[in-house]
Short mmCIF file of C-alpha atoms and ligand atoms in Angstrom, two decimals:
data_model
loop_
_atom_site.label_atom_id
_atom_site.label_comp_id
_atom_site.label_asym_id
_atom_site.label_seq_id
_atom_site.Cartn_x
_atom_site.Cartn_y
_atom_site.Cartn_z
CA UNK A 1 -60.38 -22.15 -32.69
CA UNK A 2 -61.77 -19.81 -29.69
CA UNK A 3 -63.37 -16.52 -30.75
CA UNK A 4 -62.65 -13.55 -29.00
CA UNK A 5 -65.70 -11.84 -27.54
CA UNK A 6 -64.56 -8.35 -27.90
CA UNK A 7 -63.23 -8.98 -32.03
CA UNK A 8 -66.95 -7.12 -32.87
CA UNK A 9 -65.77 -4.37 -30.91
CA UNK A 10 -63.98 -1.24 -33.44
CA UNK A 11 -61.22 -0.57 -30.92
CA UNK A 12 -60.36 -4.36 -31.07
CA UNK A 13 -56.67 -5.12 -31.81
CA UNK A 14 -57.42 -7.44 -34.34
CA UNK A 15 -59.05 -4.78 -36.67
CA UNK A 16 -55.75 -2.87 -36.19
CA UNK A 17 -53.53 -5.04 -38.12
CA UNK A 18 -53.24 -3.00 -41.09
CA UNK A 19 -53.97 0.53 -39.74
CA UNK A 20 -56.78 2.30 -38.98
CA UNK A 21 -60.21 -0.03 -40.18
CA UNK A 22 -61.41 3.43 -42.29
CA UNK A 23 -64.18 1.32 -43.56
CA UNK A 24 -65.38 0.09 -40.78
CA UNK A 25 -65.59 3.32 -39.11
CA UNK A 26 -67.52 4.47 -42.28
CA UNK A 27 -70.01 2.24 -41.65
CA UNK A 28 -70.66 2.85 -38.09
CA UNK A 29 -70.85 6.29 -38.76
CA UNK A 30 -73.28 5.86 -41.49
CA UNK A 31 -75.49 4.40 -38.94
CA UNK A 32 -74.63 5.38 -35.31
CA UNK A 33 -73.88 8.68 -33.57
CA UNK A 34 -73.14 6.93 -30.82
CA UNK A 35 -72.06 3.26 -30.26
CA UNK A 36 -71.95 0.82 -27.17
CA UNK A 37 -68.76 -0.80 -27.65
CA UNK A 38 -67.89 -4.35 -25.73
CA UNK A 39 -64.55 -4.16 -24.29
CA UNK A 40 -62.24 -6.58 -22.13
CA UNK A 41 -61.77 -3.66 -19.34
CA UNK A 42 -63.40 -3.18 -15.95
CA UNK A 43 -66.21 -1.79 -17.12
CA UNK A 44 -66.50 -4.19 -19.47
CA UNK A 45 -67.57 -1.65 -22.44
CA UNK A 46 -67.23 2.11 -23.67
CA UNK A 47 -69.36 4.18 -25.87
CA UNK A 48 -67.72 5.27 -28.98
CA UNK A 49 -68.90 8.75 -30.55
CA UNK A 50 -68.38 8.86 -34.18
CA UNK A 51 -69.44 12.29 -34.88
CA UNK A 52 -67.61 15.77 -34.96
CA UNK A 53 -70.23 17.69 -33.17
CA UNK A 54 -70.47 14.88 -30.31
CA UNK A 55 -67.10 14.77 -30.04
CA UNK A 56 -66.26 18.50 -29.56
CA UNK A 57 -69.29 18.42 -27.00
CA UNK A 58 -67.43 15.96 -25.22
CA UNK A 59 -64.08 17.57 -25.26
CA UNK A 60 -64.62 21.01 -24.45
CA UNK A 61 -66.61 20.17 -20.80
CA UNK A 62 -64.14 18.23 -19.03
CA UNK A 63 -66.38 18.92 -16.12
CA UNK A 64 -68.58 16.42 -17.05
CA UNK A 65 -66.36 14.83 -19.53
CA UNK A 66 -63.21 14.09 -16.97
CA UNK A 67 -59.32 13.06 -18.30
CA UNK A 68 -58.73 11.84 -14.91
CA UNK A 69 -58.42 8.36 -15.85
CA UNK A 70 -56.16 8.68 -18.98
CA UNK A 71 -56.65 9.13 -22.82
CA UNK A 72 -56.12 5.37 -23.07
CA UNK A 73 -59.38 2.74 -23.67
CA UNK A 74 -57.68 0.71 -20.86
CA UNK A 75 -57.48 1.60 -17.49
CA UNK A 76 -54.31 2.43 -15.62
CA UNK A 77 -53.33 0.28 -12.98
CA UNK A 78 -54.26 1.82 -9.47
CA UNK A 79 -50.62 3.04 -8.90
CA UNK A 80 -49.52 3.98 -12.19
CA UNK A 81 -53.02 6.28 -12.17
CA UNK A 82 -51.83 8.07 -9.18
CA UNK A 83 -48.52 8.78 -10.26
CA UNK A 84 -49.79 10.12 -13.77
CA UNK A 85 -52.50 12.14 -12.21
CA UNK A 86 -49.87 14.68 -11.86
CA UNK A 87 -49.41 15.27 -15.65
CA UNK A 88 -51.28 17.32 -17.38
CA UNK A 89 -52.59 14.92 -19.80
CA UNK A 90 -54.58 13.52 -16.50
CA UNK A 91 -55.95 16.74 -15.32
CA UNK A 92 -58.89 18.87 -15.60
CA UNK A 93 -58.90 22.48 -15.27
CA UNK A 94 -58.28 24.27 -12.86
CA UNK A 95 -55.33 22.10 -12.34
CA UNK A 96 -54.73 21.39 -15.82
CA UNK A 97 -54.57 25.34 -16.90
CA UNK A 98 -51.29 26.08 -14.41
CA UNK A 99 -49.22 22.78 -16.11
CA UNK A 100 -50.16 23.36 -19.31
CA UNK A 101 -48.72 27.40 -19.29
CA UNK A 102 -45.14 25.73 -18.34
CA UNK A 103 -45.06 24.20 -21.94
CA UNK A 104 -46.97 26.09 -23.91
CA UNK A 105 -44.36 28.87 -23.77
CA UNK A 106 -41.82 26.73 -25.49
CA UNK A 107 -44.29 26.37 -28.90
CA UNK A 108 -45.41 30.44 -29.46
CA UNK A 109 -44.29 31.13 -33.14
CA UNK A 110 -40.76 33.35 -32.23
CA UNK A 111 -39.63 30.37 -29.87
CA UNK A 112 -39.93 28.01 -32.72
CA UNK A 113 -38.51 30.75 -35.12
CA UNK A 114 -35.31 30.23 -32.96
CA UNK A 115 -35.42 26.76 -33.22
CA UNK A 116 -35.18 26.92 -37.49
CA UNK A 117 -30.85 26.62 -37.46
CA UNK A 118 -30.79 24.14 -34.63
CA UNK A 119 -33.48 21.76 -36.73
CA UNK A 120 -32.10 22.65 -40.40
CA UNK A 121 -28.78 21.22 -39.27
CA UNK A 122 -30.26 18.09 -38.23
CA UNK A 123 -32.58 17.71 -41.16
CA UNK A 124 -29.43 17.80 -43.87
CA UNK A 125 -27.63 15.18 -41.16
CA UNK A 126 -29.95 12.75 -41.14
CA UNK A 127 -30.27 12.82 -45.36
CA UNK A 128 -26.51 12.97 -45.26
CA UNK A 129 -26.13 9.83 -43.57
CA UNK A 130 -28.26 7.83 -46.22
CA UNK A 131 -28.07 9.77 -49.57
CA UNK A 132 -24.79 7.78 -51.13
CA UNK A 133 -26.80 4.47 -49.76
CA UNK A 134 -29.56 3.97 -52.20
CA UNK A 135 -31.68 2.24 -49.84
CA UNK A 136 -32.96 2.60 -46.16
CA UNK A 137 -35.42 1.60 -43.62
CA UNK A 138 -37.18 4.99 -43.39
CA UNK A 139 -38.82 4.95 -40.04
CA UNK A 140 -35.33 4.40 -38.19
CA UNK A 141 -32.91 5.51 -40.64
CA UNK A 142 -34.85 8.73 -41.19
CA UNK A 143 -38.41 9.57 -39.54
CA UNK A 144 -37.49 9.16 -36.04
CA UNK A 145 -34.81 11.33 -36.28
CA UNK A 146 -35.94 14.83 -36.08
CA UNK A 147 -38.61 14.47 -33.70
CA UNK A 148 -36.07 12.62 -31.62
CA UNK A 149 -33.42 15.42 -31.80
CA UNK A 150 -35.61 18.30 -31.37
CA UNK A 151 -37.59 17.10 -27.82
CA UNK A 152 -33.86 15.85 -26.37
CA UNK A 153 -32.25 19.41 -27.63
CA UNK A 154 -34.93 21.08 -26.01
CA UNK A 155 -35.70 19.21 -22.70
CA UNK A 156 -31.27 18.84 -22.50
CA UNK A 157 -31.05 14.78 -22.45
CA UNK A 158 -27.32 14.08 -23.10
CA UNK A 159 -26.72 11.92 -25.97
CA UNK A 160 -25.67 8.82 -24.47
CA UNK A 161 -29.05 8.75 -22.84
CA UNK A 162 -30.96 8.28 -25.91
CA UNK A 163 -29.79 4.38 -25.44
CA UNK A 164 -32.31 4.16 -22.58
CA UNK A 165 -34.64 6.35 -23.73
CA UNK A 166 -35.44 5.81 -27.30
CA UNK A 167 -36.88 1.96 -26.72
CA UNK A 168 -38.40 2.81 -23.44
CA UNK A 169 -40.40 5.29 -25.32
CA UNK A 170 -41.38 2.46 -27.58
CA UNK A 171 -42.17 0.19 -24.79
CA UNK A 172 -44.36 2.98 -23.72
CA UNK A 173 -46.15 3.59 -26.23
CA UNK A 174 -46.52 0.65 -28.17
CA UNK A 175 -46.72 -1.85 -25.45
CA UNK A 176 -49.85 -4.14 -27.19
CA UNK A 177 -47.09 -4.75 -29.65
CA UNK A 178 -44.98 -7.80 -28.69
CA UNK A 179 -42.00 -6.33 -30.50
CA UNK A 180 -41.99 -3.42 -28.11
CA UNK A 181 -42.93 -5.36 -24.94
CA UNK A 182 -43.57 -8.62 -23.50
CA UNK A 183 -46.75 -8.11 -22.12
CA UNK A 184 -48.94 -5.44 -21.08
CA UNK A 185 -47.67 -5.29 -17.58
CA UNK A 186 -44.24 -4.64 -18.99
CA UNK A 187 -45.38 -1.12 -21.12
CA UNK A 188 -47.06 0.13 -17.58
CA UNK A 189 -44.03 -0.77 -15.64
CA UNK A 190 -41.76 0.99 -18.84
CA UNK A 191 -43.48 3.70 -17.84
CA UNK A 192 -43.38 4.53 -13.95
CA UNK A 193 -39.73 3.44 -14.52
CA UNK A 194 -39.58 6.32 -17.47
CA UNK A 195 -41.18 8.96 -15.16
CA UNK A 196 -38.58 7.71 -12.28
CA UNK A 197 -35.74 8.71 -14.93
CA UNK A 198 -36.96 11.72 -15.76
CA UNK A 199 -37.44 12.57 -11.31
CA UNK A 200 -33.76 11.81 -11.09
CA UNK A 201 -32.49 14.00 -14.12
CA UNK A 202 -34.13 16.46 -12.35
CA UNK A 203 -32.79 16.20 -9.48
CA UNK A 204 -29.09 15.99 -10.85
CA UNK A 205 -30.08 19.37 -13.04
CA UNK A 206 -30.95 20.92 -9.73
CA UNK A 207 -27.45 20.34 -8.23
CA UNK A 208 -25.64 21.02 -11.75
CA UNK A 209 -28.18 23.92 -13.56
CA UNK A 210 -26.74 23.52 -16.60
CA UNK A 211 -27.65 25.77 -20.25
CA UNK A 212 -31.11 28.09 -20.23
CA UNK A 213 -33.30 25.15 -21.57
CA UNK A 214 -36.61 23.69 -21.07
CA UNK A 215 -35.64 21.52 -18.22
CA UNK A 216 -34.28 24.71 -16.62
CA UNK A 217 -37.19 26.83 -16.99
CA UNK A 218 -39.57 23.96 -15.81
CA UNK A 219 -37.48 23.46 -12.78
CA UNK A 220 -37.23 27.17 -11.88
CA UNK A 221 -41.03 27.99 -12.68
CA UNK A 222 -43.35 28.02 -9.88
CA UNK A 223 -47.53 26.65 -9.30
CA UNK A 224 -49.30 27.47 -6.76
CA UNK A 225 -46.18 29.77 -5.15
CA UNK A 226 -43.78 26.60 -4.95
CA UNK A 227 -41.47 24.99 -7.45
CA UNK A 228 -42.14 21.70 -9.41
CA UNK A 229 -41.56 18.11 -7.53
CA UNK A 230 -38.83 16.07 -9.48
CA UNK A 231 -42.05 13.67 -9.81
CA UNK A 232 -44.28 16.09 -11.24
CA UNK A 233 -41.50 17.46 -13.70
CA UNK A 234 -40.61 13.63 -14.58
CA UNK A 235 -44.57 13.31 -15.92
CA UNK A 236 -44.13 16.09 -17.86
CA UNK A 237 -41.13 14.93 -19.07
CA UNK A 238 -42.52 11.47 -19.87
CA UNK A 239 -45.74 13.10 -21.71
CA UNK A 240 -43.57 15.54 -23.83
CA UNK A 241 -41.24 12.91 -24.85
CA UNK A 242 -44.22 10.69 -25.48
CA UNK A 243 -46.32 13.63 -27.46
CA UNK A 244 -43.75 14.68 -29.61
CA UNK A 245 -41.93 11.46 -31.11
CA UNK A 246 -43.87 8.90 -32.06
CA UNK A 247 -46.12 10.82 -33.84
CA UNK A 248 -44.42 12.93 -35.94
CA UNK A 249 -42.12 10.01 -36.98
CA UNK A 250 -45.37 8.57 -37.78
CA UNK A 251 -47.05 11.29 -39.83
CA UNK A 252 -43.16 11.52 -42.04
CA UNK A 253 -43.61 7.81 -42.97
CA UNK A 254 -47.05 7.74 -43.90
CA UNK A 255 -46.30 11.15 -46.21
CA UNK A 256 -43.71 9.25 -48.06
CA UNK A 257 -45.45 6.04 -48.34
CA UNK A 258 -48.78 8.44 -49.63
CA UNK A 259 -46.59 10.13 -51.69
CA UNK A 260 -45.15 7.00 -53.52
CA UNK A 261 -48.38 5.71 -54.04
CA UNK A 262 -50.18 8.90 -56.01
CA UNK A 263 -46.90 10.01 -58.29
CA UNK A 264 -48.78 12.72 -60.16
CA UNK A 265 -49.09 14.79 -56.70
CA UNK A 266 -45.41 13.76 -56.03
CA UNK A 267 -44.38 15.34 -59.04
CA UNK A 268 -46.98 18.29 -58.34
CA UNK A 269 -45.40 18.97 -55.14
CA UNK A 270 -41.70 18.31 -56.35
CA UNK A 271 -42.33 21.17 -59.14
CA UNK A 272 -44.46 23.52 -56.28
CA UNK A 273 -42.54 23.16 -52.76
CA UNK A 274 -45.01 26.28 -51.94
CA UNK A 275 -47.42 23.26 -51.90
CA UNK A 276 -45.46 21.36 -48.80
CA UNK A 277 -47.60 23.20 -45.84
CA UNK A 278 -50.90 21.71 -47.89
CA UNK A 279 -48.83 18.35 -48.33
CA UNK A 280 -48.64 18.28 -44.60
CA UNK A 281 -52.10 19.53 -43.66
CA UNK A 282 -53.51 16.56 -45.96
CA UNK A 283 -51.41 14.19 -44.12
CA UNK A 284 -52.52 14.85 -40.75
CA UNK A 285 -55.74 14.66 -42.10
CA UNK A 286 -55.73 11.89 -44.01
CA UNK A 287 -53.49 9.20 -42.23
CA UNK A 288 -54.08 11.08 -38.52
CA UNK A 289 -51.54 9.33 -36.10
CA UNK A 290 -53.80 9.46 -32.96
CA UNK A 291 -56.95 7.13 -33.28
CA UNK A 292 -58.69 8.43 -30.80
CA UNK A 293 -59.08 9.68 -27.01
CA UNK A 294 -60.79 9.02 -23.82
CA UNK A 295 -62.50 10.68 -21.22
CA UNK A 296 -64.93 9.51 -18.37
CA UNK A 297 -68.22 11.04 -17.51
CA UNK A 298 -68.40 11.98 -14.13
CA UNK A 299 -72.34 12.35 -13.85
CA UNK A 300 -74.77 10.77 -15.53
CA UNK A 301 -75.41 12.79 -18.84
CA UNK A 302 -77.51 12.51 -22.37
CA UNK A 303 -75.02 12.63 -24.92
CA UNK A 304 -75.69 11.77 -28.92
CA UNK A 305 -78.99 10.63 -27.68
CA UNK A 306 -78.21 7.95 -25.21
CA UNK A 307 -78.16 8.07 -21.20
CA UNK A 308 -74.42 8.11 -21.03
CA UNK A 309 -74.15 6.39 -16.62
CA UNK A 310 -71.23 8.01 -14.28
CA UNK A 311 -68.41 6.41 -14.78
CA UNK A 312 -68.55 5.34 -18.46
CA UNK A 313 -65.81 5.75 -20.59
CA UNK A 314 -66.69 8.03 -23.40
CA UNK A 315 -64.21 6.89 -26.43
CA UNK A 316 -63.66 10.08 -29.32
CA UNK A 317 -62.70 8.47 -32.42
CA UNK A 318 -60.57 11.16 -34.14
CA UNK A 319 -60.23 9.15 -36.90
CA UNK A 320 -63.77 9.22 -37.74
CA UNK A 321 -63.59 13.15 -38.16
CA UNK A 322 -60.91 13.62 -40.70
CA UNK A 323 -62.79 10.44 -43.26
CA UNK A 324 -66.24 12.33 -42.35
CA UNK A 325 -67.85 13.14 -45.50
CA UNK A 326 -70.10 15.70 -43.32
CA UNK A 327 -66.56 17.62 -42.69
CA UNK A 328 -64.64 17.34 -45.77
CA UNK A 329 -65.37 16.76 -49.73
CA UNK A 330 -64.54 13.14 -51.09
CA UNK A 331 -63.19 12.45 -47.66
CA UNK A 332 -60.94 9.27 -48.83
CA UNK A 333 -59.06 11.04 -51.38
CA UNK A 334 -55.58 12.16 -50.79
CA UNK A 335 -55.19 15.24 -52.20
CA UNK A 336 -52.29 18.16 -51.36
CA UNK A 337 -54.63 20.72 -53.06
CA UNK A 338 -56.86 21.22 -50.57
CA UNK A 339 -57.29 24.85 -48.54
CA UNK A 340 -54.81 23.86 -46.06
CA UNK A 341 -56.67 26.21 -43.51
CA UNK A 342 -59.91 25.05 -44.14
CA UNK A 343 -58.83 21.28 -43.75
CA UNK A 344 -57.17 22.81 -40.14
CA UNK A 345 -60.27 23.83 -39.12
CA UNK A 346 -61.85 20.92 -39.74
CA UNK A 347 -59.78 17.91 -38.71
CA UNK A 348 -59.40 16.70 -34.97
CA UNK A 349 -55.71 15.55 -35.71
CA UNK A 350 -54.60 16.86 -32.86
CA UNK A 351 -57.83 16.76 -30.02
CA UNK A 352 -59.76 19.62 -29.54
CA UNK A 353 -60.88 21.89 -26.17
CA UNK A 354 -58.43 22.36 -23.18
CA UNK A 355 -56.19 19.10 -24.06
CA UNK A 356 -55.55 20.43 -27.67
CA UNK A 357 -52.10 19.14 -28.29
CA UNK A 358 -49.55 22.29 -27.44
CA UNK A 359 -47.02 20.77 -30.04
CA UNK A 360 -49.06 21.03 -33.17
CA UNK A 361 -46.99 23.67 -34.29
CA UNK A 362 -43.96 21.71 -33.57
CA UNK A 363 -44.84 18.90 -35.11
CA UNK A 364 -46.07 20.64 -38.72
CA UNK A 365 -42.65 22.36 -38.69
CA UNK A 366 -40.83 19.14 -38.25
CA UNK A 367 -43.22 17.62 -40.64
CA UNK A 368 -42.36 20.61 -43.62
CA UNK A 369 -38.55 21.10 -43.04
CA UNK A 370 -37.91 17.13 -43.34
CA UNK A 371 -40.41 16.79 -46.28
CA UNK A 372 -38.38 19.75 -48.40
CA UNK A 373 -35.36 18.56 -47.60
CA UNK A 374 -36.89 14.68 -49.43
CA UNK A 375 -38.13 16.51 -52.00
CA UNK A 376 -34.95 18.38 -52.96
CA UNK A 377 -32.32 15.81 -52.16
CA UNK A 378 -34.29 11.71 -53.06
CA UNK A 379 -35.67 10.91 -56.14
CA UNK A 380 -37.34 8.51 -57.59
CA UNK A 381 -38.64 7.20 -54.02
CA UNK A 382 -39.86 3.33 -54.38
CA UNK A 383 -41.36 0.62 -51.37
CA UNK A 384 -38.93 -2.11 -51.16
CA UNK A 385 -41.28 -3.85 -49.00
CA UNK A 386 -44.95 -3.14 -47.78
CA UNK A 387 -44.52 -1.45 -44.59
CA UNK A 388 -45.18 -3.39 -41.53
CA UNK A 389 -47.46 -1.94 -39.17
CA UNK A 390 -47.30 -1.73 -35.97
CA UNK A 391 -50.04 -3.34 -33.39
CA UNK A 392 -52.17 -0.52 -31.92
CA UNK A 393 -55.30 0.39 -31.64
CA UNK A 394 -54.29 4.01 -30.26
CA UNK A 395 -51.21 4.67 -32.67
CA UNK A 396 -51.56 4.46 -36.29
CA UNK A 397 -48.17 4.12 -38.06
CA UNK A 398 -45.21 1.67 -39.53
CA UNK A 399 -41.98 -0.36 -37.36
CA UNK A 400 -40.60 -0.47 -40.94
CA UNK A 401 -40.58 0.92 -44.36
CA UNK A 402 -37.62 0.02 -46.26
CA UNK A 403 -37.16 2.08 -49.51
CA UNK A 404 -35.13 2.77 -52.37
CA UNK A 405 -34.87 6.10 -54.33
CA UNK A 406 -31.52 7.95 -56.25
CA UNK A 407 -29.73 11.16 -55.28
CA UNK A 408 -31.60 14.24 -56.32
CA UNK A 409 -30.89 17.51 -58.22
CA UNK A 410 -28.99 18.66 -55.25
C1 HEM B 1 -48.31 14.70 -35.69
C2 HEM B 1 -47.93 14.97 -34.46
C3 HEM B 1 -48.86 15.00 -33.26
C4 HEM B 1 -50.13 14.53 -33.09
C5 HEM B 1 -51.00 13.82 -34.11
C6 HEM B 1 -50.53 14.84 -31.73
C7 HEM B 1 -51.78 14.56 -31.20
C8 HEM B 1 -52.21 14.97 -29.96
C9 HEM B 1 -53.57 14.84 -29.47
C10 HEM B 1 -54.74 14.22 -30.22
C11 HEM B 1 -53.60 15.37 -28.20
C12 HEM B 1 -54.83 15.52 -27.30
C13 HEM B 1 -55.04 14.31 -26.42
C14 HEM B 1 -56.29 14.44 -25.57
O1 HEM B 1 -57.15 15.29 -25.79
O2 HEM B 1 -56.43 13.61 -24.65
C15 HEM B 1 -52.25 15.79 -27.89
C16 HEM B 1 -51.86 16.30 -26.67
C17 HEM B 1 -50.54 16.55 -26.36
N1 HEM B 1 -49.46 16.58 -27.22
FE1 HEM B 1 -49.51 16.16 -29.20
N2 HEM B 1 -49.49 15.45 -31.10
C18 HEM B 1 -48.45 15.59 -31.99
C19 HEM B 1 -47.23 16.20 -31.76
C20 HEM B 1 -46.81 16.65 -30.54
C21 HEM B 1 -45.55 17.27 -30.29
C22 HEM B 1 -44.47 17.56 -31.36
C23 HEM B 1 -45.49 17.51 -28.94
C24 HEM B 1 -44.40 18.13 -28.12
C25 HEM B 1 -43.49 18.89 -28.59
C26 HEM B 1 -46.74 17.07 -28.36
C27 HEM B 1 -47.07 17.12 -27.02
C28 HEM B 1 -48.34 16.93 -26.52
C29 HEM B 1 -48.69 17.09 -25.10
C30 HEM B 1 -47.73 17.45 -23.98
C31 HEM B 1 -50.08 16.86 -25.01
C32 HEM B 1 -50.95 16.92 -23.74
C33 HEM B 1 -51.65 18.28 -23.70
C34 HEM B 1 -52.67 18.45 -22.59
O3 HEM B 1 -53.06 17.44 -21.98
O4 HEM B 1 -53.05 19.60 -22.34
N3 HEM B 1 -47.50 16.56 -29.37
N4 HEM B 1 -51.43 15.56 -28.97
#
């Protein structure tokens, strides 16, 4: 048997198998600000910060602390990097600042307000469809749906093209997984051909302007006194579609399967759906979907103590906030109880600084409407199966969780 040289290494895939290694990240926060991490990439390593104060150092200067090579611990292939160095994900300010006001727009409190009827009609479809069943596999019969619905409804995708779409999102984003993708090479080439979908949508919406949606507004919005390429609206296509499905549909499954395992605070939250905003804040605490992000130091820089070289990658393990017993009492509990705003403040769920993810509100509405409608309409929720998890060291969440529960009160 041949030992990989990198299995010592946090981030490895192994350690992934069955979620987020929470102890392991204990430890090595017990006993390192700051690790040097071996890693099978170019520059053969990354340093992995562990604690909250590091790691909001590092995100809010993205002078010195650049995205410009990708959230991802791997590195982009050349071409892929140039084509994504359009999205906003990729770019520092000033750049960053004039794509990022084109979305944020579509997530201010009255917008999503307007959004309640649209989502509500969805939410009782998708419970429709598998109340008289008994039984489902949550994560596609249920969790995916909503998340799914609301970013196609708002960017315009036509149904049909959610046979396309849907996997190559997958592919995308899970493509260390080889039930997503064959190899590697075939998630990077998923997703130049994803951003090459989303360049020719555009340019058919241009020719056809169809209803007043997000695709329209981006389109007919200017930078810089001219209006978007169909590449550089296809990125932001790609990195909404990619921000705003998987992990919600995540964060839904692991509620359920959290919920199912501590009954008493099921039946707390069953008798006190005033309790469902804390139910979700605890969630995205304690099973946070994103592990972690990257950024690369452009200068050489001190940074937890260590002489951090230009052009290291600098690894934020967001994960290690939200367990941190420095940022939250008994940090491994699971608990709905908690000061939801306090536990907001606190976690790194969703990034902090200028990349702060601009569908957190979004994704907590998604998360409450779908978890009321559970609560009001399943009972008596059991695991048919232990979930099966999917292989990523960036992505924390199920392929499958098939359950079993009765019709509710109704
Ligand atoms: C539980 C759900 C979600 C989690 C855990 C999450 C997490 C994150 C994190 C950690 C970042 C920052 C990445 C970085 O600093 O490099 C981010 C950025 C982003 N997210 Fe989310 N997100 C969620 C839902 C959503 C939703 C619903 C949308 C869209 C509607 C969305 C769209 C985006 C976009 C476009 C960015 C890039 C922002 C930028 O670079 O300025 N996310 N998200």
């Amino acid at each position: 048997m041949t030992t990989c040289p990198f299995s010592s290494s946090l981030l490895h895939l192994d350690n992934f198998t069955h979620g987020t290694p929470r102890e392991a990240i204990a430890q090595l926060r017990a006993e390192q600000r700051i690790a040097w991490q071996e890693d099978e990439f170019a520059a053969g390593g990354h340093w992995l910060v562990l604690h909250k104060p590091d790691i909001d150092a590092v995100l809010r200067d993205p002078a010195t602390f650049s995205s410009s090579y990708g959230p991802l611990l791997e590195d982009f292939p050349e071409e892929l990097l140039a084509l994504q160095r359009q999205a906003m994900t990729f770019l520092d300010p000033p750049e960053h600042r004039s794509r990022r006001a084109l979305v944020d727009y579509a997530f201010r409190p009255g917008v999503l307000e307007a959004r309640r009827a649209m989502m509500q009609a969805k939410v009782s479809a998708i419970i429709d469809a598998i109340i008289d069943r008994g039984e489902c596999e949550f994560v596609s019969d249920v969790a995916m749906h909503l998340p799914i619905h609301v970013m196609f409804t708002l960017l315009g995708v036509p149904e049909e093209d959610y046979a396309y779409l849907v996997p190559t999102i997958n592919t995308v984003t899970l493509a260390n997984d080889p039930d997503y993708a064959g190899s590697r090479e075939e998630g990077w080439t998923a997703s130049a051909q994803m951003v090459g979908w989303a360049a020719s949508f555009a340019s058919k919406r241009r020719q056809q302007p169809a209803a007043n949606d997000m695709t329209n507004e981006l389109l007919s919005a200017e930078i810089d006194g001219r209006r978007l390429s169909d590449e550089e609206y296809g990125v932001i296509f790609q990195g909404l579609m990619i921000g705003g499905t998987e992990t919600t549909r995540n964060t839904l499954s692991w509620l359920v399967y959290e919920l199912i395992h501590h009954p008493r605070q099921l039946a707390l939250l069953q008798a006190n759906p005033d309790l469902v905003p804390a139910a979700v804040e605890e969630i995205l605490r304690y099973r946070n979907t994103v592990v972690y992000t990257r950024r690369t130091a452009m200068r050489d820089v001190e940074l937890a103590g260590e002489q951090i070289k230009q052009g290291s990658k600098v690894v934020c393990l967001l994960a290690s906030v939200n367990r941190d017993p420095a940022c939250f009492d008994n940090p491994d509990s699971f608990d709905i109880t908690r000061d939801p705003a306090q536990t907001r403040r606190q976690m790194r769920t969703f990034g902090f600084g200028v990349h702060v993810c601009p569908g957190q509100h979004q994704a907590r509405m998604n998360l409450d409407m779908m978890t009321r409608e559970i609560l009001a309409r399943m009972d008596d929720l059991r695991l048919l199966e232990e979930p099966t998890h999917f292989r990523s060291n960036f992505m924390d969440g199920f392929k499958r969780m098939p359950l079993a529960f009765t019709r509710g009160g109704e």
